[in-house]
CSV table of C-alpha atoms and ligand atoms in Angstrom, one decimal:
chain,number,residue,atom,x,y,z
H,20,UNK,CA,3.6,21.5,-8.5
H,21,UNK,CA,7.2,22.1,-9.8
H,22,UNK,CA,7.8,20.4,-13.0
H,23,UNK,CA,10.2,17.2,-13.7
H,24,UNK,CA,13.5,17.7,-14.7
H,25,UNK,CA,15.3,16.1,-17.6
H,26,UNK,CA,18.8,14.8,-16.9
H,27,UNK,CA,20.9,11.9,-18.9
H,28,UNK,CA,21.9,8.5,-17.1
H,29,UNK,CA,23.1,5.3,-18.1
H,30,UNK,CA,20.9,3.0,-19.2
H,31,UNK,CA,21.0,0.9,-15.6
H,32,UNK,CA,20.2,3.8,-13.6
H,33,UNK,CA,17.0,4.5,-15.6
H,34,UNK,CA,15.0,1.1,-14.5
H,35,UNK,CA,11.6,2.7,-13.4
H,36,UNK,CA,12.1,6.0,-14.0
H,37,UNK,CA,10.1,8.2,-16.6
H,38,UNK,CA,11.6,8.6,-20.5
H,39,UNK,CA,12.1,12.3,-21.0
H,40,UNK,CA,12.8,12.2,-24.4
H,41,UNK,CA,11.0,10.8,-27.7
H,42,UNK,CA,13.1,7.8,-29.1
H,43,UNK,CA,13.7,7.8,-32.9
H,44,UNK,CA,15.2,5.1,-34.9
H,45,UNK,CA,18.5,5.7,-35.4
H,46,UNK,CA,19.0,3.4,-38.0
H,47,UNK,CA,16.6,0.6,-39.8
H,48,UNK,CA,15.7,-2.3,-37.9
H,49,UNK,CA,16.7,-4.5,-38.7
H,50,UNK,CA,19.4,-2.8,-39.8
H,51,UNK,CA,21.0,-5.2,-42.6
H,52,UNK,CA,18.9,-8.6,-44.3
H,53,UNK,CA,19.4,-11.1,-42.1
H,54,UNK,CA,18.4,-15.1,-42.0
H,55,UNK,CA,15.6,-16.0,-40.2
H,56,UNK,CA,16.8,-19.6,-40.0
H,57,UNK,CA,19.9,-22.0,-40.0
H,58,UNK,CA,19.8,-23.0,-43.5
H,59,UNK,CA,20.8,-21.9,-47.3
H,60,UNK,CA,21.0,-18.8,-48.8
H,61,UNK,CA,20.6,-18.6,-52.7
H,62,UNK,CA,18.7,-16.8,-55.5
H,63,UNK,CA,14.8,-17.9,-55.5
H,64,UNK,CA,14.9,-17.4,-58.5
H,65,UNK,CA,16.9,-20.0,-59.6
H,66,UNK,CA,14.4,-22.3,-57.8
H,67,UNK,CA,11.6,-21.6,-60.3
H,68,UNK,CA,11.4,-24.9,-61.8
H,69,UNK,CA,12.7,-27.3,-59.5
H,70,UNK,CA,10.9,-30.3,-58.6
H,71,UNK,CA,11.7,-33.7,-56.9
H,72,UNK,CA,12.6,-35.1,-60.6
H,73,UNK,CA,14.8,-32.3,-61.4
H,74,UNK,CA,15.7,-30.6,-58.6
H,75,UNK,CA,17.7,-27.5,-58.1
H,76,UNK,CA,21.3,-27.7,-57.8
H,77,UNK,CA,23.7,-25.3,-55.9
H,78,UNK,CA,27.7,-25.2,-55.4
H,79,UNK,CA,27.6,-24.4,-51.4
H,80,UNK,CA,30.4,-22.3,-50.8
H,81,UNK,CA,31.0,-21.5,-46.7
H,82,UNK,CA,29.6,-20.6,-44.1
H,83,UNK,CA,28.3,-17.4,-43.3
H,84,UNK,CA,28.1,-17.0,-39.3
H,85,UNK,CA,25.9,-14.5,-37.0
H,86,UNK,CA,28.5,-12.1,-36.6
H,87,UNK,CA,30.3,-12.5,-39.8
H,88,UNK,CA,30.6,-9.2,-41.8
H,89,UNK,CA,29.2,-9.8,-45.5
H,90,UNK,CA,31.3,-11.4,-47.5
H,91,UNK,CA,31.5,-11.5,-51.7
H,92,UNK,CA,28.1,-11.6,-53.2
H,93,UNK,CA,26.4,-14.5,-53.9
H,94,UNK,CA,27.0,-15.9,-57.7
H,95,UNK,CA,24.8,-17.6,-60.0
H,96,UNK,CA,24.3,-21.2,-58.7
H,97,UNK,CA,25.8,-20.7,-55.3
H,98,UNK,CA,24.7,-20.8,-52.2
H,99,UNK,CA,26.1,-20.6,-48.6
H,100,UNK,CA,25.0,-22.5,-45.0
H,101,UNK,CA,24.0,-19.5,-43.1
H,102,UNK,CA,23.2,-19.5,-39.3
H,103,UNK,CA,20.4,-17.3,-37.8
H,104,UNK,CA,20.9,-13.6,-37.5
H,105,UNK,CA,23.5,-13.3,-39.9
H,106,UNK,CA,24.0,-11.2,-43.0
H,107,UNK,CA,22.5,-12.0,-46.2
H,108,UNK,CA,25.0,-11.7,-49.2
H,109,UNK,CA,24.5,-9.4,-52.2
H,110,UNK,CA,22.2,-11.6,-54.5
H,111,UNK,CA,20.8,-14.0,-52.2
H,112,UNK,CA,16.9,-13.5,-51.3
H,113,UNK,CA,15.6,-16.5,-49.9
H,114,UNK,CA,16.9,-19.0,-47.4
H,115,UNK,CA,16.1,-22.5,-47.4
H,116,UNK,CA,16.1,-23.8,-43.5
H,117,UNK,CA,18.4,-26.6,-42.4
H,118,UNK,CA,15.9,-28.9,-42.1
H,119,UNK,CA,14.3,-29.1,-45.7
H,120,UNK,CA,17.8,-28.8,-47.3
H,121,UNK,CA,19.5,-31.9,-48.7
H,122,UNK,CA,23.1,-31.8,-49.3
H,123,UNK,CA,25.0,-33.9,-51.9
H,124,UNK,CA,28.4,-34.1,-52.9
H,125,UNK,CA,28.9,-30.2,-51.7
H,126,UNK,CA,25.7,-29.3,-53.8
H,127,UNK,CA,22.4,-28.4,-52.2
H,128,UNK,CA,19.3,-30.2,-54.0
H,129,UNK,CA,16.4,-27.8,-53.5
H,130,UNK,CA,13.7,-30.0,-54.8
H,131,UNK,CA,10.5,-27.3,-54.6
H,132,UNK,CA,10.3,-23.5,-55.6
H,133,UNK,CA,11.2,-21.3,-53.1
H,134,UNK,CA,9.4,-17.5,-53.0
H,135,UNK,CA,11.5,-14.5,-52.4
H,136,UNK,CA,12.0,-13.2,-49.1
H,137,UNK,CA,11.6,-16.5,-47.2
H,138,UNK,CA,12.8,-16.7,-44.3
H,139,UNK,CA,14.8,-13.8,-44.9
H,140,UNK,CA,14.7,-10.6,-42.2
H,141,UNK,CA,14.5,-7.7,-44.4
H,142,UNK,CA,15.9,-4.3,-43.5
H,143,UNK,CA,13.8,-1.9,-42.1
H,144,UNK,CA,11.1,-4.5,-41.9
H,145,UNK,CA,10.3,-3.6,-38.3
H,146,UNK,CA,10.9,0.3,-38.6
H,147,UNK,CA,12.5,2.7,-40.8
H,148,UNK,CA,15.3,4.5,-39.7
H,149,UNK,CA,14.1,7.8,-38.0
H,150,UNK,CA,10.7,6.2,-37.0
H,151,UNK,CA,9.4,6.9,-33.1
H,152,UNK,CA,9.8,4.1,-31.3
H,153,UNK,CA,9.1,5.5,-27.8
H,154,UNK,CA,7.6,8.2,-26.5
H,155,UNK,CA,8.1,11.2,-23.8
H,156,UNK,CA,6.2,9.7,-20.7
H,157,UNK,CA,7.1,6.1,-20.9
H,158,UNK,CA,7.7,4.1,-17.8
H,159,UNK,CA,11.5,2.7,-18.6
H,160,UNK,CA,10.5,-0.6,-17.6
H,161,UNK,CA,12.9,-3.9,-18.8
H,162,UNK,CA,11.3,-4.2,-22.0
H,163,UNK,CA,12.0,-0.5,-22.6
H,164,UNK,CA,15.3,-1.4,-21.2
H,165,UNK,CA,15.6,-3.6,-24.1
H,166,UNK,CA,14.4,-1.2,-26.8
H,167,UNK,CA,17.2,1.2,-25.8
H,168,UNK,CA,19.7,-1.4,-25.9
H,169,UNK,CA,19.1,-2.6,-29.3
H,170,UNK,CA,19.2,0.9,-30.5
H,171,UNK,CA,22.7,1.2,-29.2
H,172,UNK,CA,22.0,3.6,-26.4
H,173,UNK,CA,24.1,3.6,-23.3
H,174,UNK,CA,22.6,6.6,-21.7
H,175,UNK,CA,19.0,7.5,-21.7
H,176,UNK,CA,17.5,11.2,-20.4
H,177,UNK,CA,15.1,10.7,-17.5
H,178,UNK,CA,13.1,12.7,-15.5
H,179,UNK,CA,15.7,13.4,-12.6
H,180,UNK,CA,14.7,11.7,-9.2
H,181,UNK,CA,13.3,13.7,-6.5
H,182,UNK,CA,15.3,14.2,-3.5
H,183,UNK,CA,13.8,13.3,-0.6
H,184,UNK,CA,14.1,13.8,3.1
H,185,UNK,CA,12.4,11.7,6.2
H,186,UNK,CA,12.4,13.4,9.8
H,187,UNK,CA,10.5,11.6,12.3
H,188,UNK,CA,9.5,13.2,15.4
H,189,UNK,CA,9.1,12.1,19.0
H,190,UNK,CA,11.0,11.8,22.1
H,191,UNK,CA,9.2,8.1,22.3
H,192,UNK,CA,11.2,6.4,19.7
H,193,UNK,CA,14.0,4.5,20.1
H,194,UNK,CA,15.7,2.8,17.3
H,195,UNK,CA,15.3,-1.1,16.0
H,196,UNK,CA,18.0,-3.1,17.8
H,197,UNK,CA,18.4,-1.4,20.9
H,198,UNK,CA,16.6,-2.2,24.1
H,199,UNK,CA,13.3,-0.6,24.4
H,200,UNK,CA,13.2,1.2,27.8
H,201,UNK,CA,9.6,1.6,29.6
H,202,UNK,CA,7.6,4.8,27.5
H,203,UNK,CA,9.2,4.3,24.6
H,204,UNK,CA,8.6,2.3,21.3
H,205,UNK,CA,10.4,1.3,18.3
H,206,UNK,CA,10.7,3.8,15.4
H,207,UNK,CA,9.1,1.8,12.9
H,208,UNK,CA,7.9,4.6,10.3
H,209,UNK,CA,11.3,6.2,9.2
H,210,UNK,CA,12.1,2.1,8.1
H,211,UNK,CA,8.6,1.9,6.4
H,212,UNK,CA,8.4,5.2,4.4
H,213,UNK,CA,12.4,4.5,3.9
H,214,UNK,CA,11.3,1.5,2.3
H,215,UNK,CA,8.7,2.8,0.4
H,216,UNK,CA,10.8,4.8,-1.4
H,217,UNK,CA,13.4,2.5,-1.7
H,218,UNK,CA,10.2,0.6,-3.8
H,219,UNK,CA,9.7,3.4,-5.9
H,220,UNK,CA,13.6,3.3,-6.7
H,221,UNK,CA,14.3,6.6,-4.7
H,222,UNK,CA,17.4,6.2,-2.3
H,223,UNK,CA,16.1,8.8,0.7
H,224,UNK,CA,18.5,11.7,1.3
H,225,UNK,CA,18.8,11.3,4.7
H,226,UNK,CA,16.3,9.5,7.6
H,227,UNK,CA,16.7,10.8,10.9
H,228,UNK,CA,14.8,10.8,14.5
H,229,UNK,CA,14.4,13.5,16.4
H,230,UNK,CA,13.5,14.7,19.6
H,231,UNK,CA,10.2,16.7,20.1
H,232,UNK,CA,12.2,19.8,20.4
H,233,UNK,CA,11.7,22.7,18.9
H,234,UNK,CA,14.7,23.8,18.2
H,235,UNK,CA,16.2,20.7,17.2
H,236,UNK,CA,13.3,20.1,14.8
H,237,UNK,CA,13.8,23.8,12.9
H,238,UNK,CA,17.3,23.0,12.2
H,239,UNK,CA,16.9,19.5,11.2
H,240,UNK,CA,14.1,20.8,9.0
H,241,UNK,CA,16.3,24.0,7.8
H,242,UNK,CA,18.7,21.8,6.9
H,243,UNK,CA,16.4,19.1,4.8
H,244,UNK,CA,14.5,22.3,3.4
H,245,UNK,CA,17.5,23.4,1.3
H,246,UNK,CA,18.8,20.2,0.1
H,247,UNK,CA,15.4,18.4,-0.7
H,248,UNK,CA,13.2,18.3,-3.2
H,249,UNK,CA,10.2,16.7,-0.9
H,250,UNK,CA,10.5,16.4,3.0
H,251,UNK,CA,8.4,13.9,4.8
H,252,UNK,CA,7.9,14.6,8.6
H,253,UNK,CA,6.2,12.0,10.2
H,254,UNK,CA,4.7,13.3,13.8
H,255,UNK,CA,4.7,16.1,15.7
H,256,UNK,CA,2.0,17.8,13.7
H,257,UNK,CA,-1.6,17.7,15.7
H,258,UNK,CA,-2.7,19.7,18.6
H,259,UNK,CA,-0.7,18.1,21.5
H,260,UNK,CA,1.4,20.4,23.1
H,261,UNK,CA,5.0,19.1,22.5
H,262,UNK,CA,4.2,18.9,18.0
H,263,UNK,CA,6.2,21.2,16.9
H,264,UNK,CA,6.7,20.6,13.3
H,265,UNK,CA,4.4,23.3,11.9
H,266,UNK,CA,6.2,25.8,14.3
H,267,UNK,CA,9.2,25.0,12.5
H,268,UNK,CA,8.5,24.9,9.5
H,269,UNK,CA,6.6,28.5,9.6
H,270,UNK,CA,9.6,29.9,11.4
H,271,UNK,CA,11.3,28.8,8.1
H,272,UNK,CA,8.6,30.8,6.3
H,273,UNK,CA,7.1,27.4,4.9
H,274,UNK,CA,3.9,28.1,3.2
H,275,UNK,CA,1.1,26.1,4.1
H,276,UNK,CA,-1.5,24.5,2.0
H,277,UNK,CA,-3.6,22.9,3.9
H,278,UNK,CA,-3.7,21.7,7.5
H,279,UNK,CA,-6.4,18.6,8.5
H,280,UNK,CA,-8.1,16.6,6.0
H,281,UNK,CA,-11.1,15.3,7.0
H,282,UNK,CA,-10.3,11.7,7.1
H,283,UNK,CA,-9.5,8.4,8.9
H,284,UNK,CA,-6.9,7.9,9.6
H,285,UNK,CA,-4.5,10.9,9.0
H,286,UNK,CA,-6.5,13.5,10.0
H,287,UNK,CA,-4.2,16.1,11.0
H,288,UNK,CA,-2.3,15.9,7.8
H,289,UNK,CA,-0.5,19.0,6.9
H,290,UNK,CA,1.0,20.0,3.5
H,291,UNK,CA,3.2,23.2,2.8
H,292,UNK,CA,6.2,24.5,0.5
H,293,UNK,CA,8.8,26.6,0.8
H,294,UNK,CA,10.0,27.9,-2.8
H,295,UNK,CA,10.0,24.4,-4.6
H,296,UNK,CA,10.4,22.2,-2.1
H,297,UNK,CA,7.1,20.1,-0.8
H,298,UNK,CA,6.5,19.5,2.8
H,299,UNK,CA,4.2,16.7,4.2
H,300,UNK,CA,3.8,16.4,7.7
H,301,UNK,CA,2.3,12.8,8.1
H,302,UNK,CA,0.7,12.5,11.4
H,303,UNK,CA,2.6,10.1,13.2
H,304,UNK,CA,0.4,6.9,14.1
H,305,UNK,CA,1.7,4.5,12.0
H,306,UNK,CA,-1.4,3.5,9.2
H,307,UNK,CA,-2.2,7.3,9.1
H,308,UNK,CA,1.9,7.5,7.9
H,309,UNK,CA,1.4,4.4,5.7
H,310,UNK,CA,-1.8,5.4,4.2
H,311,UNK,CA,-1.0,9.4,3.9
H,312,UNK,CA,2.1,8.7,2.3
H,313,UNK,CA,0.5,6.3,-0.3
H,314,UNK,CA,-2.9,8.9,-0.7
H,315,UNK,CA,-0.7,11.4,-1.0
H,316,UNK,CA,3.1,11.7,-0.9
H,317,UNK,CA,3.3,8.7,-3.1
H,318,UNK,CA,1.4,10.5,-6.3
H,319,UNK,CA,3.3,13.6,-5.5
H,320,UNK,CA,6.7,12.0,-5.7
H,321,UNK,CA,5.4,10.0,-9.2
H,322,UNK,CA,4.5,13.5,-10.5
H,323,UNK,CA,8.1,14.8,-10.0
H,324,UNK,CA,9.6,11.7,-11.4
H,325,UNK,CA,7.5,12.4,-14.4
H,326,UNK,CA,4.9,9.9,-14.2
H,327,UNK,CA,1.8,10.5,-15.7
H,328,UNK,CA,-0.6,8.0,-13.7
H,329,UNK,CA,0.8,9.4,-10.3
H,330,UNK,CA,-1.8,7.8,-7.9
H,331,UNK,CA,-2.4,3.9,-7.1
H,332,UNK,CA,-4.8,1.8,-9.4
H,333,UNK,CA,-8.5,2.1,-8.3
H,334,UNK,CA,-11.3,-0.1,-9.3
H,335,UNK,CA,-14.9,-0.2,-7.8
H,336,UNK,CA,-15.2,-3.9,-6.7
H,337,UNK,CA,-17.4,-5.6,-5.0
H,338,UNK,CA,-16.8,-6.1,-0.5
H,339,UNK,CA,-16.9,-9.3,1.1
H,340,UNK,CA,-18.0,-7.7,4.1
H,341,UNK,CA,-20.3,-4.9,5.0
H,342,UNK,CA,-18.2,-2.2,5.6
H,343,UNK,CA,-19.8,0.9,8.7
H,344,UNK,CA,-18.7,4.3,7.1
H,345,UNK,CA,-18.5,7.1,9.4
H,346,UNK,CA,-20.7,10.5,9.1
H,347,UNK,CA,-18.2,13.3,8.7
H,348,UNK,CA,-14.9,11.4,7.1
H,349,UNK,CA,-13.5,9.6,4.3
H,350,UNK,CA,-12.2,6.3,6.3
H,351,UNK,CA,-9.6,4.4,4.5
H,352,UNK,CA,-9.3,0.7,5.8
H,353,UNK,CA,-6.3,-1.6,4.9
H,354,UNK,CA,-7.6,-3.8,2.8
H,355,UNK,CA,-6.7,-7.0,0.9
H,356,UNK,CA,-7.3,-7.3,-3.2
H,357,UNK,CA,-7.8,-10.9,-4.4
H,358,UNK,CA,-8.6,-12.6,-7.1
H,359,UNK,CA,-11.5,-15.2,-6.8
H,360,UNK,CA,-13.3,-16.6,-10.4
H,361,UNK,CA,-12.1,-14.3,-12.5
H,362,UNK,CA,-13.3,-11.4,-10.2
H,363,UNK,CA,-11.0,-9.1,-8.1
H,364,UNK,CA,-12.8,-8.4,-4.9
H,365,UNK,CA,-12.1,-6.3,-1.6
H,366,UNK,CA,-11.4,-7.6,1.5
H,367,UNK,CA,-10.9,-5.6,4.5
H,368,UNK,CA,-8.4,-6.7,7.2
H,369,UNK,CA,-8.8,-6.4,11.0
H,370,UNK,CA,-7.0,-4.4,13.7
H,371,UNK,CA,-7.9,-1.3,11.9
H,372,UNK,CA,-7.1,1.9,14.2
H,373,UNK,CA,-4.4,4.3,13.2
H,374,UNK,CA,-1.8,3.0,15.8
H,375,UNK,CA,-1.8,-0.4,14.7
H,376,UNK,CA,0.5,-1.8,11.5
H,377,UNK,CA,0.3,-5.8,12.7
H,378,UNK,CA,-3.0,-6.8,10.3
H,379,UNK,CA,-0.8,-4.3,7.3
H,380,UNK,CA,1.4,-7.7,6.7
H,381,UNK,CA,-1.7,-9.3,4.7
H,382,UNK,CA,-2.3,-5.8,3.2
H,383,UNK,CA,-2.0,-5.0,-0.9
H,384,UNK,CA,-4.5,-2.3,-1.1
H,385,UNK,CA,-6.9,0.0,0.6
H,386,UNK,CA,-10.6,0.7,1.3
H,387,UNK,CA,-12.1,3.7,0.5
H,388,UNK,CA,-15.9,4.4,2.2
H,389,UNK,CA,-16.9,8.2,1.6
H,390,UNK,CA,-19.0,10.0,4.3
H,391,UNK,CA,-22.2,8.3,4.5
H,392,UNK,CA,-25.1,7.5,7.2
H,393,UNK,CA,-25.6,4.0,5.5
H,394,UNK,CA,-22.1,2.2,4.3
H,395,UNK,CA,-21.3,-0.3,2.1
H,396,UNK,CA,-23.4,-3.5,2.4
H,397,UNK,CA,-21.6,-6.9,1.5
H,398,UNK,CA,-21.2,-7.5,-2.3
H,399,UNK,CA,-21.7,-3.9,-2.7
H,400,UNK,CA,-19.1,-2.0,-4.3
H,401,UNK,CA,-16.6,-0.1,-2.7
H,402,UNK,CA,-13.6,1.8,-4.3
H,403,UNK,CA,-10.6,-0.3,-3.5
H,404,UNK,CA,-6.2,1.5,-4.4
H,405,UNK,CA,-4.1,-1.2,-5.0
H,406,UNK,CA,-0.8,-0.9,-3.6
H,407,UNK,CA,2.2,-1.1,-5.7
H,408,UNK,CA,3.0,-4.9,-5.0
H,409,UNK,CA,-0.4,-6.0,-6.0
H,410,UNK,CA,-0.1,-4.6,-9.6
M,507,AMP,P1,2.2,12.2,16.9
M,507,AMP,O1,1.7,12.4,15.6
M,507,AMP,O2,3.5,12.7,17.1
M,507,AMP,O3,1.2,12.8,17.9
M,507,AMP,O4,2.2,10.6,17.2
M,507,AMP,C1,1.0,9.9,17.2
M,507,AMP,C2,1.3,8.5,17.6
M,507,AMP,O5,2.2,7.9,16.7
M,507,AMP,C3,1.9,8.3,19.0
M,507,AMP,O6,1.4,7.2,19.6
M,507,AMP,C4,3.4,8.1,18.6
M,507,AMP,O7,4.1,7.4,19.6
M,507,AMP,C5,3.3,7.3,17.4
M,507,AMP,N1,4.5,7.5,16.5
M,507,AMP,C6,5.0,8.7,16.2
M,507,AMP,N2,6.1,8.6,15.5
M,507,AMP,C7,6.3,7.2,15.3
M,507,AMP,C8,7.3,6.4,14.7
M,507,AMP,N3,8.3,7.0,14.0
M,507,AMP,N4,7.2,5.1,14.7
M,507,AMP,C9,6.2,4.5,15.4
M,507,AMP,N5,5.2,5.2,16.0
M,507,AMP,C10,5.3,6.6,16.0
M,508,MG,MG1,4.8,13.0,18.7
């Protein structure tokens, strides 16, 4: 597996993408005393001895504003009206909020001992300067978004996104919007991988349809090859006499890694490189393209963004219906994850065979039944991905 790559972006461009860098305070935080209310500032000590009887008694001098830089220090027997977030003077310690102050005449009557540091946001109080704050590996998520902003930082290095090409394959598919001649049907996987990507915040390089023709298919594929950092070809890659995909990608001297998986759907599946670029050749039904690109495109795209979870959530939970494995295959069923008493539980949708998307509407995770003579009785357990949109 080629390793991610670092690269600097601004701070917008980094929203799901992978930290590729430890991130050190660059200064205390918070980085000056601040008020943690809208009140007084003034010396606690001076408050030692007040009481109702003899209370306190200040000269309130200004204002001192969030924003303001600080002013003179703070004399004995002064005090200013400070708003929250803003800069604690030389010599003040403690503030006094708004609504226990009394104010007299332009003196403040504090009529009760106040302890140092109330109310006051000290410097550094959160983290010293230089301390690690986030770490190599972090999803940049809008939390982290806010981390980085605080710190100042307008660019952030990432793990650089994977480039990432889509060929579909079939003289069958004609393109949403135009009329659908007899023998041919809608090209509906280069919109859902397309959009998949788009989920994972990865803009495809280029999506294109092409004709089961073998030489049209080696160029397109040449052409993706050199530019990409992952190309997904969906069809065009079992036994049938017109899938030419593996052709073209071994006249391209394409290694291959595997060929066939034994699974359902997305049996032929087919997996190769050539230097550093990853080939997947989904097979083209449409749940064998939605599920092989989750099983296995999905994780290998998260790897190269720098993720280290790559593959979907799993948990063993229990089926609400008994679920028929099949002898020699892994069967993966679309599925649908829901939340009932506190307990997630697995549901399993209909119209499951490999040519059929309508039932994937309801869908937010899949099925998993291992090779097996008996199945998975209802209330059993049965290992259940969620799909991104579910978690
Ligand atoms: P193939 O893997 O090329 O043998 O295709 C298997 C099945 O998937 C055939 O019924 C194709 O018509 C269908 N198919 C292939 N590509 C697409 C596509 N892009 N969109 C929808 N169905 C497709
Ligand atoms: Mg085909």
């Amino acid at each position: 597996m080629p390793s991610p790559e670092a690269e600097a972006v601004l701070l917008k461009e980094a929203l799901f993408g992978v930290l590729a860098e430890d991130v050190k305070a660059p200064f205390p935080l918070p980085v000056y005393d601040n008020s943690a209310m809208d009140g007084f500032v003034l010396r606690a000590g001076q408050t030692e001895r007040a009481s109702s009887q003899s209370p306190a008694r200040f000269a309130v001098r200004g204002t001192i504003q969030a924003g303001d830089a600080p002013g003179r220090a703070l004399l004995k027997n002064e005090a200013y009206r400070i708003m929250t977030g803003a800069c604690v003077p030389q010599g003040g310690d403690a503030v006094l909020a708004q609504e226990e102050a009394r104010v007299k005449d332009g003196f403040l009557l504090v009529e009760k001992p106040l302890a140092k540091g109330t109310n006051v946001r000290r410097k550094g109080e959160e983290a010293e300067k230089g301390s690690q704050l986030l770490s190599k590996g972090a999803q940049i998520h809008p939390g982290v978004m806010g981390i980085l902003a605080s710190l100042g930082r307008e660019r952030v290095k990432v793990y650089r996104k994977p480039r990432v090409s889509l060929l579909a394959t079939g003289n069958e598919l004609a393109a949403p919007g135009r009329p659908l001649p007899l023998g041919k049907i809608y090209d509906s996987n280069s919109s859902m991988v397309g959009a998949a990507l788009r989920a994972m915040r990865l803009e495809p390089l280029c999506v294109r349809t092409l004709p089961d023709r073998l030489s049209a298919i080696e160029k397109a594929v040449g052409e993706a090859l050199r530019k990409s950092d992952v190309l997904v070809l969906m069809g065009g890659v079992s036994v049938g006499e017109y899938d030419y995909v593996k052709e073209a990608l071994s006249r391209h001297k394409a290694q291959t890694l595997f060929w066939k998986v034994s699974q359902k759907p997305g049996k032929p599946l087919y997996f190769a490189r050539k230097g550093r670029t990853l080939v997947f050749g989904l097979p083209g039904n449409p749940w064998s393209v939605f599920m092989c690109f989750y099983e296995y495109v999905y994780p290998a795209l998260r790897r190269l963004m720098g993720y280290g979870r790559p593959y979907l959530f799993s948990a063993s939970l229990p089926t609400e219906a008994s679920l028929k494995a099949d002898s020699g295959k892994t069967l993966f069923l679309k599925g649908r994850i829901s939340l009932r008493g506190g307990q997630f539980r697995a549901g399993v949708l209909t119209r499951q065979s490999s040519h059929m998307i309508s039932s994937l509407g309801g869908a937010n995770g899949f099925m998993v039944v291992p090779p097996s003579s008996k199945g998975v009785r209802r209330g059993e357990k049965v290992e259940a991905h969620f799909l991104p949109w579910l978690v």
